[in-house]
């Protein structure tokens, strides 16, 4: 896996189960919310600052997720995507991104086909067994607990971009 890290320019993440732990909190009003990990947030915004492509593709239509990701500088957020492969294909074509440059972190069945399209499919520790079976790397960290941070940090360290001046301003 380490040899693939040097070519990564693009991070694609599912939201629920990857950037969150998959729990959905429902208020009496019916409004839903999710919890995001601050360490993931730090790494995500740093990757954006460093010029990496950072994208979220989710079947969810959560406005909370959209607001959180936009606040980190992530503008490529595709919610309500039942066909993740089509969204991923279009995203890569529009930006001239090769599959060899992409890390995709997913956790469940809707991510399978999209993960097969990229060079570095990875998943959190608590991903579905089918996802673990196709992943080049299974993080020891569960979804929503810092697994996105772990992968971004690994890539930046291999590419010698971790702990640069950008790392200190958030």
PDB file of N, CA, C and O in Angstrom, residues 78-133:
ATOM      1  N   UNK A  78     -21.233  15.785  -2.603  1.00  0.00           N
ATOM      2  CA  UNK A  78     -22.345  15.258  -3.387  1.00  0.00           C
ATOM      3  C   UNK A  78     -23.224  14.401  -2.489  1.00  0.00           C
ATOM      4  O   UNK A  78     -22.851  13.287  -2.122  1.00  0.00           O
ATOM      5  N   UNK A  79     -24.361  14.943  -2.117  1.00  0.00           N
ATOM      6  CA  UNK A  79     -25.299  14.250  -1.238  1.00  0.00           C
ATOM      7  C   UNK A  79     -26.435  13.660  -2.063  1.00  0.00           C
ATOM      8  O   UNK A  79     -26.712  14.104  -3.175  1.00  0.00           O
ATOM      9  N   UNK A  80     -27.103  12.672  -1.504  1.00  0.00           N
ATOM     10  CA  UNK A  80     -28.206  12.036  -2.203  1.00  0.00           C
ATOM     11  C   UNK A  80     -27.743  11.248  -3.408  1.00  0.00           C
ATOM     12  O   UNK A  80     -28.488  11.061  -4.367  1.00  0.00           O
ATOM     13  N   UNK A  81     -26.488  10.787  -3.376  1.00  0.00           N
ATOM     14  CA  UNK A  81     -25.906  10.052  -4.508  1.00  0.00           C
ATOM     15  C   UNK A  81     -26.144   8.556  -4.348  1.00  0.00           C
ATOM     16  O   UNK A  81     -25.373   7.868  -3.677  1.00  0.00           O
ATOM     17  N   UNK A  82     -27.188   8.067  -4.977  1.00  0.00           N
ATOM     18  CA  UNK A  82     -27.454   6.635  -4.895  1.00  0.00           C
ATOM     19  C   UNK A  82     -26.543   5.860  -5.850  1.00  0.00           C
ATOM     20  O   UNK A  82     -26.236   4.709  -5.619  1.00  0.00           O
ATOM     21  N   UNK A  83     -26.094   6.519  -6.911  1.00  0.00           N
ATOM     22  CA  UNK A  83     -25.167   5.904  -7.869  1.00  0.00           C
ATOM     23  C   UNK A  83     -23.784   6.554  -7.700  1.00  0.00           C
ATOM     24  O   UNK A  83     -23.418   7.462  -8.441  1.00  0.00           O
ATOM     25  N   UNK A  84     -23.046   6.104  -6.724  1.00  0.00           N
ATOM     26  CA  UNK A  84     -21.747   6.708  -6.408  1.00  0.00           C
ATOM     27  C   UNK A  84     -20.743   6.549  -7.543  1.00  0.00           C
ATOM     28  O   UNK A  84     -19.889   7.400  -7.736  1.00  0.00           O
ATOM     29  N   UNK A  85     -20.846   5.465  -8.304  1.00  0.00           N
ATOM     30  CA  UNK A  85     -19.905   5.248  -9.403  1.00  0.00           C
ATOM     31  C   UNK A  85     -20.037   6.337 -10.456  1.00  0.00           C
ATOM     32  O   UNK A  85     -19.034   6.826 -10.970  1.00  0.00           O
ATOM     33  N   UNK A  86     -21.256   6.728 -10.771  1.00  0.00           N
ATOM     34  CA  UNK A  86     -21.468   7.776 -11.775  1.00  0.00           C
ATOM     35  C   UNK A  86     -20.909   9.111 -11.295  1.00  0.00           C
ATOM     36  O   UNK A  86     -20.261   9.836 -12.043  1.00  0.00           O
ATOM     37  N   UNK A  87     -21.162   9.437 -10.037  1.00  0.00           N
ATOM     38  CA  UNK A  87     -20.660  10.703  -9.477  1.00  0.00           C
ATOM     39  C   UNK A  87     -19.135  10.689  -9.451  1.00  0.00           C
ATOM     40  O   UNK A  87     -18.493  11.678  -9.817  1.00  0.00           O
ATOM     41  N   UNK A  88     -18.531   9.580  -9.036  1.00  0.00           N
ATOM     42  CA  UNK A  88     -17.079   9.471  -8.983  1.00  0.00           C
ATOM     43  C   UNK A  88     -16.473   9.578 -10.382  1.00  0.00           C
ATOM     44  O   UNK A  88     -15.493  10.299 -10.589  1.00  0.00           O
ATOM     45  N   UNK A  89     -17.037   8.886 -11.329  1.00  0.00           N
ATOM     46  CA  UNK A  89     -16.539   8.918 -12.709  1.00  0.00           C
ATOM     47  C   UNK A  89     -16.579  10.340 -13.262  1.00  0.00           C
ATOM     48  O   UNK A  89     -15.591  10.828 -13.819  1.00  0.00           O
ATOM     49  N   UNK A  90     -17.695  11.021 -13.089  1.00  0.00           N
ATOM     50  CA  UNK A  90     -17.835  12.402 -13.563  1.00  0.00           C
ATOM     51  C   UNK A  90     -16.834  13.311 -12.868  1.00  0.00           C
ATOM     52  O   UNK A  90     -16.184  14.136 -13.512  1.00  0.00           O
ATOM     53  N   UNK A  91     -16.696  13.171 -11.549  1.00  0.00           N
ATOM     54  CA  UNK A  91     -15.768  13.991 -10.763  1.00  0.00           C
ATOM     55  C   UNK A  91     -14.337  13.840 -11.292  1.00  0.00           C
ATOM     56  O   UNK A  91     -13.635  14.824 -11.529  1.00  0.00           O
ATOM     57  N   UNK A  92     -13.907  12.598 -11.519  1.00  0.00           N
ATOM     58  CA  UNK A  92     -12.538  12.362 -12.000  1.00  0.00           C
ATOM     59  C   UNK A  92     -12.358  12.884 -13.427  1.00  0.00           C
ATOM     60  O   UNK A  92     -11.329  13.496 -13.730  1.00  0.00           O
ATOM     61  N   UNK A  93     -13.327  12.675 -14.272  1.00  0.00           N
ATOM     62  CA  UNK A  93     -13.236  13.154 -15.664  1.00  0.00           C
ATOM     63  C   UNK A  93     -13.170  14.675 -15.726  1.00  0.00           C
ATOM     64  O   UNK A  93     -12.340  15.238 -16.451  1.00  0.00           O
ATOM     65  N   UNK A  94     -14.033  15.355 -14.986  1.00  0.00           N
ATOM     66  CA  UNK A  94     -14.069  16.821 -15.011  1.00  0.00           C
ATOM     67  C   UNK A  94     -12.772  17.446 -14.528  1.00  0.00           C
ATOM     68  O   UNK A  94     -12.415  18.536 -14.945  1.00  0.00           O
ATOM     69  N   UNK A  95     -12.056  16.763 -13.642  1.00  0.00           N
ATOM     70  CA  UNK A  95     -10.828  17.308 -13.071  1.00  0.00           C
ATOM     71  C   UNK A  95      -9.560  16.678 -13.642  1.00  0.00           C
ATOM     72  O   UNK A  95      -8.462  16.995 -13.211  1.00  0.00           O
ATOM     73  N   UNK A  96      -9.711  15.762 -14.559  1.00  0.00           N
ATOM     74  CA  UNK A  96      -8.551  15.098 -15.152  1.00  0.00           C
ATOM     75  C   UNK A  96      -7.785  14.252 -14.159  1.00  0.00           C
ATOM     76  O   UNK A  96      -6.557  14.185 -14.202  1.00  0.00           O
ATOM     77  N   UNK A  97      -8.500  13.599 -13.264  1.00  0.00           N
ATOM     78  CA  UNK A  97      -7.881  12.781 -12.216  1.00  0.00           C
ATOM     79  C   UNK A  97      -7.868  11.322 -12.668  1.00  0.00           C
ATOM     80  O   UNK A  97      -8.887  10.772 -13.075  1.00  0.00           O
ATOM     81  N   UNK A  98      -6.706  10.705 -12.565  1.00  0.00           N
ATOM     82  CA  UNK A  98      -6.547   9.288 -12.890  1.00  0.00           C
ATOM     83  C   UNK A  98      -6.924   8.443 -11.671  1.00  0.00           C
ATOM     84  O   UNK A  98      -6.665   8.848 -10.529  1.00  0.00           O
ATOM     85  N   UNK A  99      -7.485   7.258 -11.879  1.00  0.00           N
ATOM     86  CA  UNK A  99      -7.781   6.374 -10.740  1.00  0.00           C
ATOM     87  C   UNK A  99      -6.561   6.098  -9.866  1.00  0.00           C
ATOM     88  O   UNK A  99      -6.692   5.891  -8.662  1.00  0.00           O
ATOM     89  N   UNK A 100      -5.360   6.148 -10.447  1.00  0.00           N
ATOM     90  CA  UNK A 100      -4.135   5.894  -9.683  1.00  0.00           C
ATOM     91  C   UNK A 100      -3.839   6.990  -8.665  1.00  0.00           C
ATOM     92  O   UNK A 100      -3.011   6.810  -7.779  1.00  0.00           O
ATOM     93  N   UNK A 101      -4.542   8.111  -8.765  1.00  0.00           N
ATOM     94  CA  UNK A 101      -4.329   9.247  -7.869  1.00  0.00           C
ATOM     95  C   UNK A 101      -5.365   9.319  -6.746  1.00  0.00           C
ATOM     96  O   UNK A 101      -5.329  10.234  -5.939  1.00  0.00           O
ATOM     97  N   UNK A 102      -6.277   8.340  -6.704  1.00  0.00           N
ATOM     98  CA  UNK A 102      -7.432   8.447  -5.810  1.00  0.00           C
ATOM     99  C   UNK A 102      -7.417   7.432  -4.675  1.00  0.00           C
ATOM    100  O   UNK A 102      -7.237   6.235  -4.887  1.00  0.00           O
ATOM    101  N   UNK A 103      -7.662   7.943  -3.462  1.00  0.00           N
ATOM    102  CA  UNK A 103      -7.951   7.130  -2.290  1.00  0.00           C
ATOM    103  C   UNK A 103      -9.431   7.311  -2.003  1.00  0.00           C
ATOM    104  O   UNK A 103      -9.910   8.446  -1.957  1.00  0.00           O
ATOM    105  N   UNK A 104     -10.159   6.219  -1.861  1.00  0.00           N
ATOM    106  CA  UNK A 104     -11.590   6.262  -1.549  1.00  0.00           C
ATOM    107  C   UNK A 104     -11.800   5.500  -0.257  1.00  0.00           C
ATOM    108  O   UNK A 104     -11.432   4.336  -0.153  1.00  0.00           O
ATOM    109  N   UNK A 105     -12.408   6.148   0.745  1.00  0.00           N
ATOM    110  CA  UNK A 105     -12.711   5.476   2.001  1.00  0.00           C
ATOM    111  C   UNK A 105     -14.216   5.317   2.121  1.00  0.00           C
ATOM    112  O   UNK A 105     -14.950   6.296   2.188  1.00  0.00           O
ATOM    113  N   UNK A 106     -14.642   4.059   2.130  1.00  0.00           N
ATOM    114  CA  UNK A 106     -16.049   3.737   2.286  1.00  0.00           C
ATOM    115  C   UNK A 106     -16.228   2.708   3.377  1.00  0.00           C
ATOM    116  O   UNK A 106     -15.255   2.133   3.864  1.00  0.00           O
ATOM    117  N   UNK A 107     -17.486   2.463   3.735  1.00  0.00           N
ATOM    118  CA  UNK A 107     -17.723   1.538   4.838  1.00  0.00           C
ATOM    119  C   UNK A 107     -18.825   0.522   4.610  1.00  0.00           C
ATOM    120  O   UNK A 107     -18.969  -0.407   5.385  1.00  0.00           O
ATOM    121  N   UNK A 108     -19.624   0.689   3.537  1.00  0.00           N
ATOM    122  CA  UNK A 108     -20.762  -0.212   3.401  1.00  0.00           C
ATOM    123  C   UNK A 108     -21.082  -0.488   1.935  1.00  0.00           C
ATOM    124  O   UNK A 108     -20.477   0.116   1.036  1.00  0.00           O
ATOM    125  N   UNK A 109     -22.023  -1.353   1.692  1.00  0.00           N
ATOM    126  CA  UNK A 109     -22.351  -1.880   0.371  1.00  0.00           C
ATOM    127  C   UNK A 109     -22.476  -0.806  -0.716  1.00  0.00           C
ATOM    128  O   UNK A 109     -21.974  -1.016  -1.827  1.00  0.00           O
ATOM    129  N   UNK A 110     -23.100   0.356  -0.468  1.00  0.00           N
ATOM    130  CA  UNK A 110     -23.188   1.357  -1.542  1.00  0.00           C
ATOM    131  C   UNK A 110     -21.830   1.872  -2.039  1.00  0.00           C
ATOM    132  O   UNK A 110     -21.759   2.496  -3.101  1.00  0.00           O
ATOM    133  N   UNK A 111     -20.758   1.609  -1.306  1.00  0.00           N
ATOM    134  CA  UNK A 111     -19.422   2.071  -1.697  1.00  0.00           C
ATOM    135  C   UNK A 111     -18.641   1.054  -2.533  1.00  0.00           C
ATOM    136  O   UNK A 111     -17.613   1.403  -3.113  1.00  0.00           O
ATOM    137  N   UNK A 112     -19.101  -0.191  -2.601  1.00  0.00           N
ATOM    138  CA  UNK A 112     -18.319  -1.267  -3.223  1.00  0.00           C
ATOM    139  C   UNK A 112     -17.859  -0.920  -4.631  1.00  0.00           C
ATOM    140  O   UNK A 112     -16.650  -0.953  -4.925  1.00  0.00           O
ATOM    141  N   UNK A 113     -18.765  -0.624  -5.520  1.00  0.00           N
ATOM    142  CA  UNK A 113     -18.397  -0.425  -6.925  1.00  0.00           C
ATOM    143  C   UNK A 113     -17.515   0.811  -7.115  1.00  0.00           C
ATOM    144  O   UNK A 113     -16.585   0.785  -7.920  1.00  0.00           O
ATOM    145  N   UNK A 114     -17.788   1.879  -6.388  1.00  0.00           N
ATOM    146  CA  UNK A 114     -16.945   3.080  -6.487  1.00  0.00           C
ATOM    147  C   UNK A 114     -15.531   2.782  -5.986  1.00  0.00           C
ATOM    148  O   UNK A 114     -14.552   3.224  -6.583  1.00  0.00           O
ATOM    149  N   UNK A 115     -15.414   2.014  -4.916  1.00  0.00           N
ATOM    150  CA  UNK A 115     -14.096   1.683  -4.382  1.00  0.00           C
ATOM    151  C   UNK A 115     -13.288   0.847  -5.362  1.00  0.00           C
ATOM    152  O   UNK A 115     -12.064   0.956  -5.408  1.00  0.00           O
ATOM    153  N   UNK A 116     -13.961   0.039  -6.166  1.00  0.00           N
ATOM    154  CA  UNK A 116     -13.272  -0.782  -7.158  1.00  0.00           C
ATOM    155  C   UNK A 116     -12.713   0.051  -8.308  1.00  0.00           C
ATOM    156  O   UNK A 116     -11.879  -0.432  -9.078  1.00  0.00           O
ATOM    157  N   UNK A 117     -13.128   1.305  -8.423  1.00  0.00           N
ATOM    158  CA  UNK A 117     -12.700   2.177  -9.520  1.00  0.00           C
ATOM    159  C   UNK A 117     -11.387   2.906  -9.241  1.00  0.00           C
ATOM    160  O   UNK A 117     -10.852   3.552 -10.127  1.00  0.00           O
ATOM    161  N   UNK A 118     -10.869   2.837  -8.010  1.00  0.00           N
ATOM    162  CA  UNK A 118      -9.706   3.639  -7.640  1.00  0.00           C
ATOM    163  C   UNK A 118      -8.517   2.763  -7.236  1.00  0.00           C
ATOM    164  O   UNK A 118      -8.682   1.584  -6.923  1.00  0.00           O
ATOM    165  N   UNK A 119      -7.343   3.370  -7.211  1.00  0.00           N
ATOM    166  CA  UNK A 119      -6.115   2.640  -6.874  1.00  0.00           C
ATOM    167  C   UNK A 119      -6.029   2.273  -5.397  1.00  0.00           C
ATOM    168  O   UNK A 119      -5.452   1.245  -5.048  1.00  0.00           O
ATOM    169  N   UNK A 120      -6.598   3.118  -4.536  1.00  0.00           N
ATOM    170  CA  UNK A 120      -6.432   2.892  -3.105  1.00  0.00           C
ATOM    171  C   UNK A 120      -7.782   2.908  -2.373  1.00  0.00           C
ATOM    172  O   UNK A 120      -8.177   3.903  -1.789  1.00  0.00           O
ATOM    173  N   UNK A 121      -8.485   1.765  -2.396  1.00  0.00           N
ATOM    174  CA  UNK A 121      -9.710   1.654  -1.612  1.00  0.00           C
ATOM    175  C   UNK A 121      -9.356   1.299  -0.167  1.00  0.00           C
ATOM    176  O   UNK A 121      -8.577   0.363   0.072  1.00  0.00           O
ATOM    177  N   UNK A 122      -9.872   2.055   0.774  1.00  0.00           N
ATOM    178  CA  UNK A 122      -9.590   1.820   2.194  1.00  0.00           C
ATOM    179  C   UNK A 122     -10.890   1.920   2.985  1.00  0.00           C
ATOM    180  O   UNK A 122     -11.891   2.442   2.485  1.00  0.00           O
ATOM    181  N   UNK A 123     -10.836   1.450   4.234  1.00  0.00           N
ATOM    182  CA  UNK A 123     -12.060   1.498   5.044  1.00  0.00           C
ATOM    183  C   UNK A 123     -11.733   1.591   6.527  1.00  0.00           C
ATOM    184  O   UNK A 123     -10.624   1.262   6.952  1.00  0.00           O
ATOM    185  N   UNK A 124     -12.725   2.032   7.318  1.00  0.00           N
ATOM    186  CA  UNK A 124     -12.559   2.044   8.769  1.00  0.00           C
ATOM    187  C   UNK A 124     -12.656   0.627   9.348  1.00  0.00           C
ATOM    188  O   UNK A 124     -13.141  -0.296   8.681  1.00  0.00           O
ATOM    189  N   UNK A 125     -12.233   0.471  10.590  1.00  0.00           N
ATOM    190  CA  UNK A 125     -12.215  -0.828  11.262  1.00  0.00           C
ATOM    191  C   UNK A 125     -13.582  -1.484  11.327  1.00  0.00           C
ATOM    192  O   UNK A 125     -13.691  -2.710  11.277  1.00  0.00           O
ATOM    193  N   UNK A 126     -14.635  -0.692  11.433  1.00  0.00           N
ATOM    194  CA  UNK A 126     -15.971  -1.245  11.598  1.00  0.00           C
ATOM    195  C   UNK A 126     -16.770  -1.297  10.299  1.00  0.00           C
ATOM    196  O   UNK A 126     -17.998  -1.362  10.312  1.00  0.00           O
ATOM    197  N   UNK A 127     -16.083  -1.312   9.171  1.00  0.00           N
ATOM    198  CA  UNK A 127     -16.748  -1.410   7.870  1.00  0.00           C
ATOM    199  C   UNK A 127     -17.377  -2.791   7.706  1.00  0.00           C
ATOM    200  O   UNK A 127     -16.989  -3.760   8.375  1.00  0.00           O
ATOM    201  N   UNK A 128     -18.305  -2.883   6.757  1.00  0.00           N
ATOM    202  CA  UNK A 128     -18.916  -4.164   6.417  1.00  0.00           C
ATOM    203  C   UNK A 128     -17.839  -5.119   5.899  1.00  0.00           C
ATOM    204  O   UNK A 128     -16.854  -4.688   5.289  1.00  0.00           O
ATOM    205  N   UNK A 129     -18.033  -6.387   6.120  1.00  0.00           N
ATOM    206  CA  UNK A 129     -17.058  -7.400   5.699  1.00  0.00           C
ATOM    207  C   UNK A 129     -16.779  -7.332   4.201  1.00  0.00           C
ATOM    208  O   UNK A 129     -15.642  -7.532   3.761  1.00  0.00           O
ATOM    209  N   UNK A 130     -17.804  -7.048   3.397  1.00  0.00           N
ATOM    210  CA  UNK A 130     -17.628  -6.960   1.950  1.00  0.00           C
ATOM    211  C   UNK A 130     -16.687  -5.816   1.575  1.00  0.00           C
ATOM    212  O   UNK A 130     -15.938  -5.911   0.596  1.00  0.00           O
ATOM    213  N   UNK A 131     -16.713  -4.759   2.343  1.00  0.00           N
ATOM    214  CA  UNK A 131     -15.839  -3.606   2.106  1.00  0.00           C
ATOM    215  C   UNK A 131     -14.411  -3.940   2.537  1.00  0.00           C
ATOM    216  O   UNK A 131     -13.452  -3.639   1.832  1.00  0.00           O
ATOM    217  N   UNK A 132     -14.274  -4.575   3.666  1.00  0.00           N
ATOM    218  CA  UNK A 132     -12.945  -4.990   4.121  1.00  0.00           C
ATOM    219  C   UNK A 132     -12.276  -5.901   3.095  1.00  0.00           C
ATOM    220  O   UNK A 132     -11.073  -5.805   2.850  1.00  0.00           O
ATOM    221  N   UNK A 133     -13.067  -6.762   2.474  1.00  0.00           N
ATOM    222  CA  UNK A 133     -12.531  -7.731   1.521  1.00  0.00           C
ATOM    223  C   UNK A 133     -11.941  -7.074   0.273  1.00  0.00           C
ATOM    224  O   UNK A 133     -11.015  -7.618  -0.325  1.00  0.00           O
TER     225      UNK A 133
END
